[in-house]
C-alpha cells in the first residue's frame, strides 16, 4: 500500500505533494524485523527448526510435565551447589512457548525460554528416543530435534536473534501503547539503530565468546574457526567458494542478519520522518510547553508545511505563539496538559482555536501523523478473530455489530442485561406511540 510509484502513497502525493509518509508506529515492528531477518536462509531455517522442536515437546501433556520436572530438578541441584540464589520471583520453572505472528515479543520469549530450559529439553528428547511406548515417528522426530539443538549453528543463531530482538523489543513494546510519546519514540528509534550498529562493529568478539561459553557448558562441539566451512557435501560442495567457518558465521550470518534489521529500521523510520517527528515533539504541552521555540516552529512550517501557510501567515503565527506562551504562564490548566489531543480539544472548547487559529492549524496538521494509536491494527486483528475463528459464515450487519462489541468490550462490560432490555422496550413503546 505504501508504494511510492504506484501504491496508495503515490495517490496521496498526486493530490497533495506535501504529504509525508510516516510508518504507523502501532504496526508490530518486531514481526517485521523477524521477517527481515528470515531473508537470511540460515535464520529462516532456525525459526522453522525452533517451531519443530517446540512442537515435538509440547505435543503431549506428558512430555510437558517431564520438561517441567527436569527443570525443577535442575534448579534444585543448582541451589544446593550454591550456583543460584533464592528469592521471591526468581528461579521460575517456566515452559516452552511457540512464536506466534500475532503475539508481541513472542519470538524473543520463545528463544529465551528454550535457552533457559536447554538441558531440560535435551533430557526429554533423549527419553523419547528410547521410549518403546512412543511410535517410530515420534522417536524419529525427537532424534532430529536433538540433532538440531546440539548443533553449533542453531545455538549461534539463537543467541544472535536473542540479542537483536532484545535490542528492538523496547522500541516494539513502546510503539504498542495507545498513546505514543513522540519525543520518546524518536529517542528509542535512534538508540535502537545505535545499539544495532554497535553490535555489528564492536561486539563480535564478546558475542562469539558468549556463544562458545554456552556451548562448553552444555557439551556442544565448538568448530575450529579457521577450518574450511562445508555447507553441503557431494556435487553441491564443489560448486561453492571455499570459505572458513569464521567467515560463514561472521559474514554470512552475523553481519547480514544485522544489516537486514538496520535496513528495515531505516525504511520504516527514515531520517526525514525522524526530523519531522523531532520538530513536532516541540509542540508537546508537557512541563508547560518548555520545548516550544518560535524559531524551530518556523523551521517546521517552512520545511514541511509550506503549502499550508503563506509568508504572511507565518509572520502572524509568530505573534500568536508569543501571546499563547504568555497565556500558558498564567493558566494552570494549560500548564498541566500532557498531550496534543488535550490541547486541541481545549482550544476548541474555549473558542481559543479562533484566536490562535494558525497555531491550531499547525496542531491539527501534526495530529494527522499516524503515530498515536493502534486502533486500526487492533480492529483488523479483531476482524480476523471474529470472522475466521468464531464464525464461519456471517452477514455483514451482524458481523459489524459483533465486531464493535468485541473491539469495545471494555465499554460493553459497563452495560447490564437489564439496561439493554429496558432500552429495547423503550424503542418498542415509541414505535407504538408513532403508530397511534
Short mmCIF file of C-alpha atoms in Angstrom, two decimals:
data_model
loop_
_atom_site.label_atom_id
_atom_site.label_comp_id
_atom_site.label_asym_id
_atom_site.label_seq_id
_atom_site.Cartn_x
_atom_site.Cartn_y
_atom_site.Cartn_z
CA UNK A 1 0.00 0.00 0.00
CA UNK A 2 2.87 2.39 0.69
CA UNK A 3 4.34 2.10 -2.85
CA UNK A 4 6.00 5.36 -3.81
CA UNK A 5 5.36 4.95 -7.56
CA UNK A 6 2.09 3.07 -7.98
CA UNK A 7 0.70 2.42 -4.49
CA UNK A 8 -1.51 4.29 -2.05
CA UNK A 9 1.36 6.63 -1.21
CA UNK A 10 1.61 7.67 -4.87
CA UNK A 11 -2.10 8.54 -4.98
CA UNK A 12 -1.76 10.74 -1.91
CA UNK A 13 1.28 12.51 -3.33
CA UNK A 14 -0.58 13.12 -6.59
CA UNK A 15 -3.27 15.12 -4.77
CA UNK A 16 -1.01 16.60 -2.10
CA UNK A 17 2.70 16.89 -2.94
CA UNK A 18 3.48 17.95 0.64
CA UNK A 19 2.05 14.82 2.23
CA UNK A 20 4.60 12.86 4.26
CA UNK A 21 4.69 9.14 4.75
CA UNK A 22 5.44 8.09 8.33
CA UNK A 23 5.16 4.40 9.08
CA UNK A 24 2.38 3.67 11.54
CA UNK A 25 4.07 3.29 14.91
CA UNK A 26 1.33 0.91 16.02
CA UNK A 27 2.45 -1.68 13.49
CA UNK A 28 4.03 -4.73 15.06
CA UNK A 29 7.53 -3.71 14.16
CA UNK A 30 9.16 -6.70 15.79
CA UNK A 31 7.36 -9.07 13.44
CA UNK A 32 8.60 -7.02 10.51
CA UNK A 33 12.13 -7.26 11.89
CA UNK A 34 11.78 -11.02 12.27
CA UNK A 35 10.58 -11.23 8.68
CA UNK A 36 13.58 -9.18 7.56
CA UNK A 37 15.95 -11.49 9.42
CA UNK A 38 14.34 -14.54 7.87
CA UNK A 39 15.52 -13.31 4.48
CA UNK A 40 18.81 -14.87 5.60
CA UNK A 41 18.34 -18.56 4.78
CA UNK A 42 20.14 -19.79 7.91
CA UNK A 43 17.92 -17.64 10.15
CA UNK A 44 14.82 -18.83 8.30
CA UNK A 45 15.85 -22.43 8.90
CA UNK A 46 16.47 -21.63 12.57
CA UNK A 47 12.93 -20.37 13.16
CA UNK A 48 11.49 -23.38 11.32
CA UNK A 49 13.62 -25.70 13.43
CA UNK A 50 12.66 -23.82 16.61
CA UNK A 51 8.98 -24.36 15.87
CA UNK A 52 9.61 -28.04 15.12
CA UNK A 53 11.49 -28.61 18.40
CA UNK A 54 8.80 -26.92 20.49
CA UNK A 55 6.06 -28.89 18.72
CA UNK A 56 7.84 -32.18 19.49
CA UNK A 57 7.92 -31.32 23.21
CA UNK A 58 4.50 -29.68 23.56
CA UNK A 59 2.54 -32.21 21.50
CA UNK A 60 1.92 -34.24 24.67
CA UNK A 61 1.00 -33.14 28.22
CA UNK A 62 3.19 -35.99 29.49
CA UNK A 63 6.27 -34.54 27.79
CA UNK A 64 5.41 -31.08 29.04
CA UNK A 65 5.22 -32.40 32.62
CA UNK A 66 8.54 -34.19 32.16
CA UNK A 67 10.08 -30.95 30.89
CA UNK A 68 9.00 -29.01 33.96
CA UNK A 69 10.05 -31.82 36.29
CA UNK A 70 13.52 -31.87 34.71
CA UNK A 71 13.80 -28.10 35.07
CA UNK A 72 12.72 -28.26 38.71
CA UNK A 73 15.38 -30.90 39.40
CA UNK A 74 17.99 -28.76 37.63
CA UNK A 75 17.07 -25.72 39.76
CA UNK A 76 17.26 -27.77 42.96
CA UNK A 77 20.75 -29.02 42.05
CA UNK A 78 21.96 -25.50 41.25
CA UNK A 79 20.53 -24.16 44.51
CA UNK A 80 22.15 -26.92 46.55
CA UNK A 81 25.53 -26.24 44.91
CA UNK A 82 25.23 -22.51 45.52
CA UNK A 83 25.19 -21.54 41.81
CA UNK A 84 21.74 -19.95 42.20
CA UNK A 85 20.38 -17.63 44.86
CA UNK A 86 16.93 -17.91 46.35
CA UNK A 87 14.48 -15.04 46.34
CA UNK A 88 10.91 -14.10 45.67
CA UNK A 89 10.01 -14.40 41.98
CA UNK A 90 13.35 -15.87 40.89
CA UNK A 91 14.17 -19.36 39.59
CA UNK A 92 10.81 -19.83 37.89
CA UNK A 93 10.39 -23.16 36.10
CA UNK A 94 8.62 -21.77 33.03
CA UNK A 95 7.84 -23.65 29.85
CA UNK A 96 8.48 -23.57 26.12
CA UNK A 97 6.45 -21.09 24.07
CA UNK A 98 5.60 -21.11 20.42
CA UNK A 99 6.39 -17.98 18.42
CA UNK A 100 3.16 -16.54 17.03
CA UNK A 101 2.81 -13.96 14.27
CA UNK A 102 0.07 -12.12 16.17
CA UNK A 103 1.67 -12.08 19.63
CA UNK A 104 4.03 -9.28 20.55
CA UNK A 105 7.55 -10.31 21.59
CA UNK A 106 6.64 -13.99 21.21
CA UNK A 107 9.73 -14.75 19.10
CA UNK A 108 12.01 -13.30 21.75
CA UNK A 109 10.21 -15.13 24.54
CA UNK A 110 10.30 -18.40 22.61
CA UNK A 111 14.09 -18.17 22.16
CA UNK A 112 14.70 -17.09 25.77
CA UNK A 113 12.62 -19.94 27.16
CA UNK A 114 14.34 -22.56 25.03
CA UNK A 115 17.82 -21.34 26.05
CA UNK A 116 16.72 -21.23 29.69
CA UNK A 117 15.38 -24.80 29.53
CA UNK A 118 18.05 -26.13 27.20
CA UNK A 119 19.26 -29.07 29.32
CA UNK A 120 15.73 -30.00 30.41
CA UNK A 121 14.59 -30.06 26.78
CA UNK A 122 17.50 -32.26 25.73
CA UNK A 123 16.70 -34.70 28.55
CA UNK A 124 13.10 -35.02 27.38
CA UNK A 125 14.17 -35.60 23.77
CA UNK A 126 16.66 -38.26 24.84
CA UNK A 127 13.96 -40.03 26.84
CA UNK A 128 11.56 -40.01 23.88
CA UNK A 129 14.20 -41.59 21.66
CA UNK A 130 14.44 -44.70 23.89
CA UNK A 131 10.80 -44.85 24.97
CA UNK A 132 9.30 -48.02 23.46
CA UNK A 133 5.77 -46.73 24.08
CA UNK A 134 6.36 -43.95 21.52
CA UNK A 135 5.83 -44.57 17.83
CA UNK A 136 8.70 -44.73 15.39
CA UNK A 137 7.69 -41.34 14.01
CA UNK A 138 7.81 -39.78 17.48
CA UNK A 139 11.23 -41.29 18.21
CA UNK A 140 12.47 -40.13 14.80
CA UNK A 141 11.21 -36.58 15.38
CA UNK A 142 12.91 -36.50 18.78
CA UNK A 143 16.18 -37.66 17.18
CA UNK A 144 16.00 -34.92 14.54
CA UNK A 145 15.09 -32.27 17.13
CA UNK A 146 18.00 -33.30 19.35
CA UNK A 147 20.50 -33.13 16.47
CA UNK A 148 19.23 -29.64 15.63
CA UNK A 149 19.54 -28.39 19.19
CA UNK A 150 23.10 -29.58 19.76
CA UNK A 151 24.40 -28.07 16.53
CA UNK A 152 26.66 -25.05 16.88
CA UNK A 153 24.83 -23.10 14.16
CA UNK A 154 21.48 -23.45 15.96
CA UNK A 155 22.95 -22.14 19.22
CA UNK A 156 24.80 -19.34 17.41
CA UNK A 157 21.67 -18.06 15.63
CA UNK A 158 19.57 -18.45 18.79
CA UNK A 159 21.92 -16.12 20.66
CA UNK A 160 22.12 -13.71 17.72
CA UNK A 161 18.34 -13.41 17.41
CA UNK A 162 18.02 -13.13 21.18
CA UNK A 163 20.42 -10.17 21.07
CA UNK A 164 18.79 -8.48 18.09
CA UNK A 165 15.20 -8.96 19.23
CA UNK A 166 16.17 -7.91 22.74
CA UNK A 167 17.55 -4.61 21.43
CA UNK A 168 14.44 -3.87 19.37
CA UNK A 169 11.95 -5.17 21.96
CA UNK A 170 11.97 -1.94 23.99
CA UNK A 171 11.03 0.04 20.90
CA UNK A 172 8.45 -2.53 19.80
CA UNK A 173 6.73 -2.57 23.20
CA UNK A 174 6.68 1.23 23.41
CA UNK A 175 5.08 1.51 19.96
CA UNK A 176 2.17 -0.70 21.01
CA UNK A 177 0.90 1.82 23.55
CA UNK A 178 -2.36 3.53 22.73
CA UNK A 179 -0.90 6.96 23.50
CA UNK A 180 2.55 7.34 21.96
CA UNK A 181 5.03 9.88 23.31
CA UNK A 182 6.61 11.30 20.15
CA UNK A 183 9.72 12.52 21.98
CA UNK A 184 10.47 9.12 23.46
CA UNK A 185 9.60 7.40 20.18
CA UNK A 186 12.23 9.40 18.33
CA UNK A 187 14.80 8.70 21.02
CA UNK A 188 14.02 4.98 21.03
CA UNK A 189 14.38 4.74 17.26
CA UNK A 190 17.75 6.47 17.41
CA UNK A 191 19.05 4.40 20.32
CA UNK A 192 17.85 1.17 18.69
CA UNK A 193 19.75 1.98 15.50
CA UNK A 194 22.86 2.88 17.50
CA UNK A 195 22.79 -0.31 19.56
CA UNK A 196 22.36 -2.50 16.48
CA UNK A 197 25.27 -0.73 14.77
CA UNK A 198 27.38 -1.10 17.91
CA UNK A 199 26.65 -4.83 17.96
CA UNK A 200 27.87 -5.10 14.38
CA UNK A 201 31.03 -3.06 14.71
CA UNK A 202 32.32 -3.72 18.22
CA UNK A 203 30.73 -6.75 19.81
CA UNK A 204 31.63 -9.69 17.55
CA UNK A 205 34.38 -10.99 19.83
CA UNK A 206 32.34 -10.74 23.03
CA UNK A 207 29.30 -12.24 21.32
CA UNK A 208 31.30 -15.19 19.99
CA UNK A 209 32.78 -15.77 23.44
CA UNK A 210 29.30 -15.84 24.97
CA UNK A 211 28.15 -18.43 22.42
CA UNK A 212 31.23 -20.59 22.98
CA UNK A 213 30.78 -20.49 26.77
CA UNK A 214 27.18 -21.64 26.36
CA UNK A 215 28.33 -24.50 24.11
CA UNK A 216 31.01 -25.56 26.59
CA UNK A 217 28.50 -25.51 29.42
CA UNK A 218 26.11 -27.77 27.51
CA UNK A 219 28.73 -30.05 25.90
CA UNK A 220 28.19 -28.81 22.35
CA UNK A 221 31.07 -29.17 19.91
CA UNK A 222 32.63 -25.81 19.03
CA UNK A 223 34.11 -25.87 15.49
CA UNK A 224 37.55 -24.58 14.64
CA UNK A 225 37.01 -21.09 13.29
CA UNK A 226 39.98 -21.24 10.91
CA UNK A 227 38.84 -24.56 9.38
CA UNK A 228 37.19 -24.73 5.97
CA UNK A 229 33.42 -24.46 6.11
CA UNK A 230 31.46 -27.17 4.29
CA UNK A 231 27.78 -26.36 3.95
CA UNK A 232 26.90 -29.33 1.72
CA UNK A 233 28.68 -32.43 0.59
CA UNK A 234 28.78 -34.12 -2.80
CA UNK A 235 28.24 -32.17 -6.00
CA UNK A 236 26.92 -29.03 -4.26
CA UNK A 237 30.10 -28.88 -2.19
CA UNK A 238 32.30 -28.42 -5.28
CA UNK A 239 30.12 -25.60 -6.62
CA UNK A 240 30.63 -23.22 -3.70
CA UNK A 241 33.55 -20.99 -2.80
CA UNK A 242 35.99 -22.19 -0.17
CA UNK A 243 35.42 -20.14 2.99
CA UNK A 244 36.39 -20.53 6.63
CA UNK A 245 33.98 -21.33 9.45
CA UNK A 246 34.58 -17.87 10.94
CA UNK A 247 33.70 -16.14 7.68
CA UNK A 248 30.49 -18.13 7.40
CA UNK A 249 29.28 -17.23 10.88
CA UNK A 250 30.62 -13.68 10.90
CA UNK A 251 29.85 -12.51 7.36
CA UNK A 252 27.07 -14.77 6.08
CA UNK A 253 25.02 -14.81 9.29
CA UNK A 254 26.11 -12.21 11.87
CA UNK A 255 26.66 -9.22 9.58
CA UNK A 256 23.89 -9.97 7.10
CA UNK A 257 21.22 -10.56 9.78
CA UNK A 258 22.14 -7.28 11.47
CA UNK A 259 22.19 -5.41 8.15
CA UNK A 260 18.72 -6.70 7.30
CA UNK A 261 17.33 -5.31 10.54
CA UNK A 262 19.14 -1.99 10.13
CA UNK A 263 17.77 -1.69 6.60
CA UNK A 264 14.24 -2.41 7.84
CA UNK A 265 14.53 0.26 10.53
CA UNK A 266 15.85 2.78 8.01
CA UNK A 267 12.94 2.06 5.66
CA UNK A 268 10.31 2.44 8.34
CA UNK A 269 11.91 5.36 10.16
CA UNK A 270 13.75 7.44 7.57
CA UNK A 271 15.85 10.46 8.54
CA UNK A 272 13.24 12.82 7.10
CA UNK A 273 10.45 11.20 9.09
CA UNK A 274 12.52 11.35 12.29
CA UNK A 275 13.30 15.01 11.62
CA UNK A 276 9.60 15.74 11.24
CA UNK A 277 8.80 13.92 14.47
CA UNK A 278 11.60 15.74 16.27
CA UNK A 279 10.20 19.12 15.24
CA UNK A 280 6.64 18.16 16.15
CA UNK A 281 7.78 16.99 19.59
CA UNK A 282 8.35 20.67 20.43
CA UNK A 283 4.60 21.17 20.37
CA UNK A 284 4.06 18.67 23.19
CA UNK A 285 2.43 20.55 26.11
CA UNK A 286 4.35 18.59 28.78
CA UNK A 287 6.03 20.62 31.52
CA UNK A 288 4.33 23.83 30.47
CA UNK A 289 5.46 23.79 26.81
CA UNK A 290 9.11 24.01 27.82
CA UNK A 291 10.23 22.83 24.34
CA UNK A 292 8.17 25.37 22.41
CA UNK A 293 10.55 27.64 20.47
CA UNK A 294 9.39 30.12 17.85
CA UNK A 295 12.42 29.72 15.54
CA UNK A 296 12.07 25.94 15.49
CA UNK A 297 8.36 26.27 14.74
CA UNK A 298 9.25 28.48 11.78
CA UNK A 299 11.63 25.79 10.51
CA UNK A 300 8.94 23.13 10.91
CA UNK A 301 6.38 25.12 8.93
CA UNK A 302 8.78 26.27 6.19
CA UNK A 303 10.30 22.83 5.64
CA UNK A 304 7.32 20.52 5.95
CA UNK A 305 4.14 22.59 5.54
CA UNK A 306 4.92 25.38 3.03
CA UNK A 307 1.65 24.93 1.16
CA UNK A 308 -0.44 25.27 4.35
CA UNK A 309 0.93 28.66 5.44
CA UNK A 310 1.59 31.76 3.40
CA UNK A 311 4.55 34.01 4.18
CA UNK A 312 2.18 36.49 5.81
CA UNK A 313 0.57 33.78 7.93
CA UNK A 314 3.99 32.61 9.04
CA UNK A 315 4.69 36.07 10.44
CA UNK A 316 1.33 36.17 12.26
CA UNK A 317 1.98 32.66 13.59
CA UNK A 318 4.99 34.04 15.47
CA UNK A 319 2.84 36.73 17.12
CA UNK A 320 0.21 34.19 18.08
CA UNK A 321 2.88 32.00 19.65
CA UNK A 322 4.08 34.92 21.77
CA UNK A 323 0.58 35.54 23.12
CA UNK A 324 0.00 31.83 23.67
CA UNK A 325 3.23 31.38 25.65
CA UNK A 326 2.29 34.32 27.88
CA UNK A 327 -1.15 32.81 28.46
CA UNK A 328 0.37 29.44 29.37
CA UNK A 329 2.33 31.08 32.21
CA UNK A 330 -0.93 32.31 33.80
CA UNK A 331 -3.19 29.32 33.04
CA UNK A 332 -2.81 26.28 35.31
CA UNK A 333 -4.96 24.10 33.04
CA UNK A 334 -2.69 24.71 30.06
CA UNK A 335 0.46 24.03 32.10
CA UNK A 336 -0.92 20.70 33.33
CA UNK A 337 -1.74 19.28 29.90
CA UNK A 338 0.26 16.31 28.64
CA UNK A 339 -0.90 15.53 25.08
CA UNK A 340 -1.63 17.42 21.87
CA UNK A 341 -5.10 15.86 21.78
CA UNK A 342 -5.96 17.54 25.08
CA UNK A 343 -4.59 20.86 23.84
CA UNK A 344 -6.56 20.73 20.59
CA UNK A 345 -9.74 19.83 22.46
CA UNK A 346 -9.17 22.64 24.96
CA UNK A 347 -8.68 25.23 22.21
CA UNK A 348 -11.90 24.11 20.53
CA UNK A 349 -13.99 24.08 23.73
CA UNK A 350 -12.82 27.51 24.91
CA UNK A 351 -13.04 29.15 21.50
CA UNK A 352 -9.33 29.92 21.54
CA UNK A 353 -8.98 27.99 18.28
CA UNK A 354 -10.44 31.12 16.63
CA UNK A 355 -7.95 33.37 18.43
CA UNK A 356 -4.88 31.19 17.79
CA UNK A 357 -6.21 29.85 14.50
CA UNK A 358 -2.78 29.48 12.88
CA UNK A 359 -1.35 27.66 15.88
CA UNK A 360 -4.48 25.49 15.96
CA UNK A 361 -4.00 24.69 12.25
CA UNK A 362 -0.42 23.57 12.88
CA UNK A 363 -1.50 21.30 15.75
CA UNK A 364 -4.16 19.67 13.58
CA UNK A 365 -1.61 19.03 10.84
CA UNK A 366 0.71 17.39 13.35
CA UNK A 367 -2.12 15.25 14.73
CA UNK A 368 -2.62 13.72 11.30
CA UNK A 369 0.68 11.83 11.69
CA UNK A 370 -0.27 8.16 12.20
CA UNK A 371 1.79 7.68 15.34
CA UNK A 372 -0.73 7.94 18.16
CA UNK A 373 -2.81 4.77 18.44
CA UNK A 374 -3.01 1.15 17.41
CA UNK A 375 -6.77 1.31 16.86
CA UNK A 376 -6.75 0.38 13.17
CA UNK A 377 -4.47 -2.62 13.58
CA UNK A 378 -6.41 -3.86 16.60
CA UNK A 379 -9.59 -3.63 14.54
CA UNK A 380 -8.09 -5.76 11.76
CA UNK A 381 -6.82 -8.31 14.29
CA UNK A 382 -10.24 -8.47 15.91
CA UNK A 383 -11.88 -8.86 12.49
CA UNK A 384 -9.67 -11.88 11.78
CA UNK A 385 -10.67 -13.50 15.08
CA UNK A 386 -14.36 -12.79 14.68
CA UNK A 387 -14.60 -13.86 11.04
CA UNK A 388 -12.35 -16.88 10.78
CA UNK A 389 -12.22 -18.39 14.24
CA UNK A 390 -15.54 -17.83 15.96
CA UNK A 391 -17.86 -17.97 12.97
CA UNK A 392 -17.52 -19.39 9.51
CA UNK A 393 -20.44 -17.50 7.93
CA UNK A 394 -21.85 -14.17 8.97
CA UNK A 395 -23.99 -11.45 7.41
CA UNK A 396 -22.32 -8.05 7.10
CA UNK A 397 -24.62 -6.20 9.51
CA UNK A 398 -24.42 -8.83 12.22
CA UNK A 399 -20.67 -9.09 11.67
CA UNK A 400 -20.23 -5.31 12.04
CA UNK A 401 -22.33 -5.26 15.23
CA UNK A 402 -20.40 -8.17 16.73
CA UNK A 403 -17.10 -6.58 15.76
CA UNK A 404 -17.95 -3.31 17.51
CA UNK A 405 -18.89 -5.17 20.68
CA UNK A 406 -15.68 -7.22 20.55
CA UNK A 407 -13.35 -4.27 19.90
CA UNK A 408 -15.01 -2.05 22.51
CA UNK A 409 -15.51 -4.87 25.00
CA UNK A 410 -14.28 -2.73 27.89
CA UNK A 411 -17.12 -0.31 27.27
CA UNK A 412 -19.58 -3.14 26.62
CA UNK A 413 -18.88 -4.57 30.09
CA UNK A 414 -20.44 -1.46 31.63
CA UNK A 415 -23.84 -2.33 30.10
CA UNK A 416 -26.02 -4.67 32.10
CA UNK A 417 -28.60 -7.02 30.64
CA UNK A 418 -31.39 -5.07 32.34
CA UNK A 419 -30.39 -1.75 30.74
CA UNK A 420 -30.31 -3.36 27.28
CA UNK A 421 -33.78 -4.87 27.81
CA UNK A 422 -35.14 -1.53 29.03
CA UNK A 423 -33.64 0.21 26.00
CA UNK A 424 -35.30 -2.19 23.57
CA UNK A 425 -38.57 -1.86 25.49
CA UNK A 426 -38.49 1.92 25.18
CA UNK A 427 -37.87 1.59 21.42
CA UNK A 428 -40.93 -0.64 21.13
CA UNK A 429 -43.05 1.84 23.15
CA UNK A 430 -42.01 4.69 20.87
CA UNK A 431 -42.96 2.71 17.78
CA UNK A 432 -46.41 2.01 19.25
CA UNK A 433 -46.83 5.72 20.01
CA UNK A 434 -45.89 6.70 16.47
CA UNK A 435 -48.32 4.15 15.02
CA UNK A 436 -51.15 5.67 17.02
#
